[in-house]
Coordinates of C-alpha atoms and ligand atoms in Angstrom, one line a residue:
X1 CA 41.8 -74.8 42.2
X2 CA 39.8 -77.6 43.4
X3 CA 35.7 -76.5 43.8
X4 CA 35.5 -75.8 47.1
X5 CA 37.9 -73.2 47.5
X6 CA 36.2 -71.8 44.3
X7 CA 32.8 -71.7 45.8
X8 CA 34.4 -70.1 49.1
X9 CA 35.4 -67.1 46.3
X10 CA 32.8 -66.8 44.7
X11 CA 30.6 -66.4 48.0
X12 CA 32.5 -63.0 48.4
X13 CA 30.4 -61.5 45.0
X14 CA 28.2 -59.2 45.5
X15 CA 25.3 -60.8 43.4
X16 CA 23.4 -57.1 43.2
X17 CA 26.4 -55.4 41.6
X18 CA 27.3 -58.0 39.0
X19 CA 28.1 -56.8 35.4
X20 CA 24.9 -57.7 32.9
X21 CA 26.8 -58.0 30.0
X22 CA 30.4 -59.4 29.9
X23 CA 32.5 -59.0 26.8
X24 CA 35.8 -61.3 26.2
X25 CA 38.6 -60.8 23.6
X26 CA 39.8 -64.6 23.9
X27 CA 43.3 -63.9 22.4
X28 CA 46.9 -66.0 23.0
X29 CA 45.6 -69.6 21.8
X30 CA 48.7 -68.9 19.5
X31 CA 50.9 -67.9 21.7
X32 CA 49.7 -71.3 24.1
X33 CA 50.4 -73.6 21.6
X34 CA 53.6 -72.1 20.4
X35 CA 55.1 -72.4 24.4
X36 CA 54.7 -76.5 24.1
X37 CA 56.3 -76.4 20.7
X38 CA 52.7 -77.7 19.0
X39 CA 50.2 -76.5 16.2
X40 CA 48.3 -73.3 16.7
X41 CA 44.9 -75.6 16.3
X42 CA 46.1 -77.1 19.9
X43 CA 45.3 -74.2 21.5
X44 CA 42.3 -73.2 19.9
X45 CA 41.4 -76.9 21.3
X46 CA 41.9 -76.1 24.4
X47 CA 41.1 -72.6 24.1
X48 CA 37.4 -74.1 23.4
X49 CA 37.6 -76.1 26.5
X50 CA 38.0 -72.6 28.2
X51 CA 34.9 -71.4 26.6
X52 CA 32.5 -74.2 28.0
X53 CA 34.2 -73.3 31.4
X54 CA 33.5 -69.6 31.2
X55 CA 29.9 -69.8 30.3
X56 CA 28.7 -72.2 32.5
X57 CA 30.9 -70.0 35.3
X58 CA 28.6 -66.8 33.9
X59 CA 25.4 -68.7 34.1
X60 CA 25.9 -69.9 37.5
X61 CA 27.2 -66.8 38.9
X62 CA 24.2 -64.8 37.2
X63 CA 25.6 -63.0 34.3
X64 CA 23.1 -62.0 31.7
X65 CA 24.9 -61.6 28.3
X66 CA 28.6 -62.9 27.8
X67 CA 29.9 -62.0 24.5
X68 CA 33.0 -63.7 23.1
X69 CA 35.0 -62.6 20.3
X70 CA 35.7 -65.8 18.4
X71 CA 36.7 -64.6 15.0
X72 CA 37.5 -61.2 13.5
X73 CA 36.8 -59.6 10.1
X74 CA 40.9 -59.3 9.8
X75 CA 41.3 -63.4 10.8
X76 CA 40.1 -64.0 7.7
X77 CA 43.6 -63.0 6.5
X78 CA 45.3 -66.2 8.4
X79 CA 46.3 -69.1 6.7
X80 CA 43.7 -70.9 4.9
X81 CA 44.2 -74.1 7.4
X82 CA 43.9 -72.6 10.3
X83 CA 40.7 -70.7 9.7
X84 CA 39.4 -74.0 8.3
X85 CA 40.5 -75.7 12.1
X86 CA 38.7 -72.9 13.6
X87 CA 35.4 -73.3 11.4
X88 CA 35.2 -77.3 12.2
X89 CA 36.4 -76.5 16.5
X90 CA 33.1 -74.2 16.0
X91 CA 30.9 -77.0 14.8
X92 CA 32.6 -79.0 17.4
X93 CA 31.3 -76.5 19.8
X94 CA 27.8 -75.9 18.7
X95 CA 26.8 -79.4 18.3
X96 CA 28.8 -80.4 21.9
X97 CA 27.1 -77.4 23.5
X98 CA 23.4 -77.9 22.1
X99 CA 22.6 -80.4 25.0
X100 CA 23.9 -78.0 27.9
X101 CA 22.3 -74.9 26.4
X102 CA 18.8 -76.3 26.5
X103 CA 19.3 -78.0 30.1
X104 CA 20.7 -74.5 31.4
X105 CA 18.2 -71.8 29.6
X106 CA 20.8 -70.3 27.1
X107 CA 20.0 -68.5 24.3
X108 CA 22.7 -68.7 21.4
X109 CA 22.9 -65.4 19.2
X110 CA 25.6 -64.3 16.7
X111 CA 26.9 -60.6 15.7
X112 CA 29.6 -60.3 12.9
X113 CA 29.5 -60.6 9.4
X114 CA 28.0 -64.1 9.5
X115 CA 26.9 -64.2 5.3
X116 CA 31.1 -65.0 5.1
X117 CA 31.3 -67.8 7.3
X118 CA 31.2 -71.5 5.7
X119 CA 27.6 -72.4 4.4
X120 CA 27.5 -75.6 6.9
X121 CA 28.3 -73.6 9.8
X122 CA 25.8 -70.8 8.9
X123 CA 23.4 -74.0 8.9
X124 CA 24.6 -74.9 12.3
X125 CA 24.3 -71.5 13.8
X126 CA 20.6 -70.6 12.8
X127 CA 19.7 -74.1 13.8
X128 CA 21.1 -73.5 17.3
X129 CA 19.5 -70.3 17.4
X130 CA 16.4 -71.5 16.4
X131 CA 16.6 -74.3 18.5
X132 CA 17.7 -71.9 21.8
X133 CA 15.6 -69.0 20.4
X134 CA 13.1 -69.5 23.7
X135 CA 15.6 -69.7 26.3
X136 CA 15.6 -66.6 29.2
X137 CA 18.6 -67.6 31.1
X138 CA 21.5 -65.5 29.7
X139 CA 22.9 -64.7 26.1
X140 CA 25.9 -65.9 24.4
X141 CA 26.5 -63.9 21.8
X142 CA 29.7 -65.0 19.5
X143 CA 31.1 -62.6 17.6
X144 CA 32.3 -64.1 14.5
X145 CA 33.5 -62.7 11.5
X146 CA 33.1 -59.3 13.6
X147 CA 34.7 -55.9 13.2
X148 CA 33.7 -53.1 14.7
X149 CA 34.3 -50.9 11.9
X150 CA 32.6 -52.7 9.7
X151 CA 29.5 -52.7 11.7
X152 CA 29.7 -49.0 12.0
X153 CA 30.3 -48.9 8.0
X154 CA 27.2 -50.8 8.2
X155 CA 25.3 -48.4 10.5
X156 CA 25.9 -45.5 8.6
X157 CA 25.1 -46.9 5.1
X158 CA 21.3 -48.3 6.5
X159 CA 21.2 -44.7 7.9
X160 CA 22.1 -43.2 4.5
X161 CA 19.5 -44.8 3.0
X162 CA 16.8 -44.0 5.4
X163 CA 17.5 -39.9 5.1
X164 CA 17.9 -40.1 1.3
X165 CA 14.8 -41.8 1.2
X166 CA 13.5 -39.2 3.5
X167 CA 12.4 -41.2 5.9
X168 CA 14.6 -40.0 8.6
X169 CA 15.6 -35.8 8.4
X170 CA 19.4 -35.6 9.2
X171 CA 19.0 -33.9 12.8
X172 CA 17.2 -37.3 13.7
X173 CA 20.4 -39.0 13.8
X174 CA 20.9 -39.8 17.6
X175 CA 22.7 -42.0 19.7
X176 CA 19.8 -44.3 20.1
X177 CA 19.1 -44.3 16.0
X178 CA 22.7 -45.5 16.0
X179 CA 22.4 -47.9 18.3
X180 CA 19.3 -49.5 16.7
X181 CA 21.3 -49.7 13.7
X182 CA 24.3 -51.9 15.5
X183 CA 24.7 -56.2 15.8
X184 CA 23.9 -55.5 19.1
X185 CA 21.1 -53.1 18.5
X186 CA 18.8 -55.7 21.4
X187 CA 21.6 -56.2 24.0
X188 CA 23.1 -53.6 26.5
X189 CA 26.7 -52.2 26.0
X190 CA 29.4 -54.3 28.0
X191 CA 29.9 -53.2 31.7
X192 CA 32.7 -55.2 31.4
X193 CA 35.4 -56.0 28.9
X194 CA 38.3 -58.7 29.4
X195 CA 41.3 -59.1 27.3
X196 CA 43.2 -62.5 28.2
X197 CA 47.4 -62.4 26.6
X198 CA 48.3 -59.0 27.4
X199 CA 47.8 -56.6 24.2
X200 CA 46.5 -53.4 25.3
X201 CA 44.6 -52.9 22.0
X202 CA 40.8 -53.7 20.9
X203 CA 41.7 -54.8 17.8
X204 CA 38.5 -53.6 16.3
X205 CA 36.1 -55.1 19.0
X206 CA 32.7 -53.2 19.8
X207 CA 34.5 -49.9 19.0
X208 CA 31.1 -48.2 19.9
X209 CA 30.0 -50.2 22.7
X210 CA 32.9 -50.2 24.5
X211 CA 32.8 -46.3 25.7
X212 CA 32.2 -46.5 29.2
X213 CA 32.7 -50.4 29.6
X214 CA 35.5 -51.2 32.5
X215 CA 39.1 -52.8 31.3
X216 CA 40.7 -55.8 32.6
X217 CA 43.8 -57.3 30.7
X218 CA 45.6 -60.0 32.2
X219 CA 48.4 -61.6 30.9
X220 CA 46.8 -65.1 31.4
X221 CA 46.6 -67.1 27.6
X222 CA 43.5 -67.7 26.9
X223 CA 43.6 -71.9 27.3
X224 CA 45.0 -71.2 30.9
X225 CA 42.3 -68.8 31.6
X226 CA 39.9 -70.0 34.6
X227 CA 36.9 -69.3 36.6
X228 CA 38.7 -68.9 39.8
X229 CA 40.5 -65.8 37.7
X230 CA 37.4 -64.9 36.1
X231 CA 35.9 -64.3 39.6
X232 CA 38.9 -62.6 40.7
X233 CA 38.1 -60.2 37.9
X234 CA 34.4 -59.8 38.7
X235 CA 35.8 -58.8 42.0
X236 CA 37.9 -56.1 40.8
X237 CA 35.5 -55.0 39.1
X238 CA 33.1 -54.6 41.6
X239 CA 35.8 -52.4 43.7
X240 CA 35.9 -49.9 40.9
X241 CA 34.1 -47.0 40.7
X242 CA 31.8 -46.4 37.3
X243 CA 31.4 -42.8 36.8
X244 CA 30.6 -42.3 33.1
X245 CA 31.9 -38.4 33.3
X246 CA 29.7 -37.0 36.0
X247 CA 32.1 -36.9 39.5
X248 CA 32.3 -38.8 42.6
X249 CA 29.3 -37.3 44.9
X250 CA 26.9 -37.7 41.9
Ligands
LIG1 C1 42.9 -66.0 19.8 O1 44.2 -66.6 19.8 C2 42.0 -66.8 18.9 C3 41.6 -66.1 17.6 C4 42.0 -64.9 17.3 C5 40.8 -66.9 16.7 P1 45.3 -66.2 18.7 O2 45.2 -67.3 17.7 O3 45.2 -64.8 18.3 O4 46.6 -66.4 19.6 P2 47.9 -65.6 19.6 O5 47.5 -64.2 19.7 O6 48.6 -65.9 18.2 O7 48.7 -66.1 20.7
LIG2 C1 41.5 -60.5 18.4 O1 42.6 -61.2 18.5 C2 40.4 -61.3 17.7 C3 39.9 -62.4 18.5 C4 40.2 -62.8 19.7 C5 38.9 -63.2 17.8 P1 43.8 -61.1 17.4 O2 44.9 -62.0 17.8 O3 43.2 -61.3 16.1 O4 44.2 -59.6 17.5 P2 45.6 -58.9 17.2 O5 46.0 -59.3 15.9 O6 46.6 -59.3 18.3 O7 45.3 -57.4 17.3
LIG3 MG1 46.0 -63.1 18.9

């Protein structure tokens, strides 16, 4: 789709009933590569290219927190050479990006279990979010080395310690104490979530978060995934109706 007819698309948002937080589960680089008979990194090459096309599409339409789940706590269970491809495509990324995230007012932020990841990309990462830490324009939050599980494992043990200390009395335990306690603890749950490949599953993404976030799935791989498809979805979304349990008339 050439840019013109993409613009003429993207004229038909409504700008004042755009999702503020947009949450991706980039999933079928795999599945990409596998259709052209090549390596699995392939896709995850092109799969990045995907990613610098989807952010700058959410910071020109006006989105204010995209969060991308780039790597899960249970990927580190992949073969030791492709999680090492992944680690040096993410370097790739963060250095490639620096530039554009400083011209265009994004803020780079992480949630996941980030002590894990390789020391030099740990380096790279709180360099880039030192280095963005003043931006205002929108978030991107990777999720690497996430689970959700493990983030609620994590929640509940800085809890526990806080009650047995005494500091908190057990009946203070609230949804907001919880939510304090999450990665995401500063951001807003997602308004909207997007699955690219076709699994119906969350496989352990913002199991919390996600309770009254709207689903798309499309069957799109994740490298062939686009803006003009990316808008259609925003669309979509706008057409449904959020009711988060109360009914229609309220
Ligand atoms: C998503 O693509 C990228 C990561 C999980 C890192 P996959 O690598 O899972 O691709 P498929 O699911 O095997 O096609
Ligand atoms: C989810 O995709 C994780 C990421 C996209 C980073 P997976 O490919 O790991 O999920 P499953 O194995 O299909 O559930
Ligand atoms: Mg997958």
């Amino acid at each position: 789709m050439n840019s013109n007819s993409a613009s003429v698309t993207e004229s038909e948002l409504d700008k004042t009933k755009l999702p503020a937080h947009v949450a991706i589960i980039m999933d079928g680089n795999g599945r990409w590569a596998k259709k052209r008979l090549a390596n699995r990194v392939k896709g995850h090459e092109q799969g990045m290219e995907v990613v610098r096309e989807i952010v700058r599409a959410c910071r020109e339409i006006g989105i204010s927190v995209l969060t991308l789940y780039a790597f899960s706590t249970e990927n580190w269970q992949r073969p030791k050479m492709e999680i090492a491809a992944l680690m040096t495509l993410l370097k790739r990324f963060l250095r490639s990006e620096l530039l554009e995230m400083q011209e265009n007012n994004i803020r780079l932020s992480t949630i996941g279990q980030t002590e894990r990841l390789p020391e030099d990309v740990r380096k790279l990462l709180s360099e880039t979010m030192a280095l963005t830490h003043q931006n205002d324009g929108m978030l991107l939050n990777l999720a690497l080395s996430y689970g959700g599980r493990a983030e609620l494992v994590k929640m509940v043990r800085e809890i526990a310690v806080k009650v047995k200390a005494g500091d908190i009395e057990p009946d203070a335990v609230s949804d907001e104490l919880v939510t304090r306690h999450l990665y995401t603890k500063d951001i807003p749950d997602p308004d909207l979530m997007i699955r690219t490949s076709g699994e119906m599953r969350i496989s352990n993404f913002l199991l919390w978060q996600l309770a009254y976030s709207e689903l798309f799935i499309t069957d799109t791989l994740w490298p062939d995934f686009s803006r003009a498809e990316f808008v259609e979805i925003l669309k979509a979304y706008q057409r449904r109706e959020r009711r988060f349990g109360k009914v229609y008339e309220q």
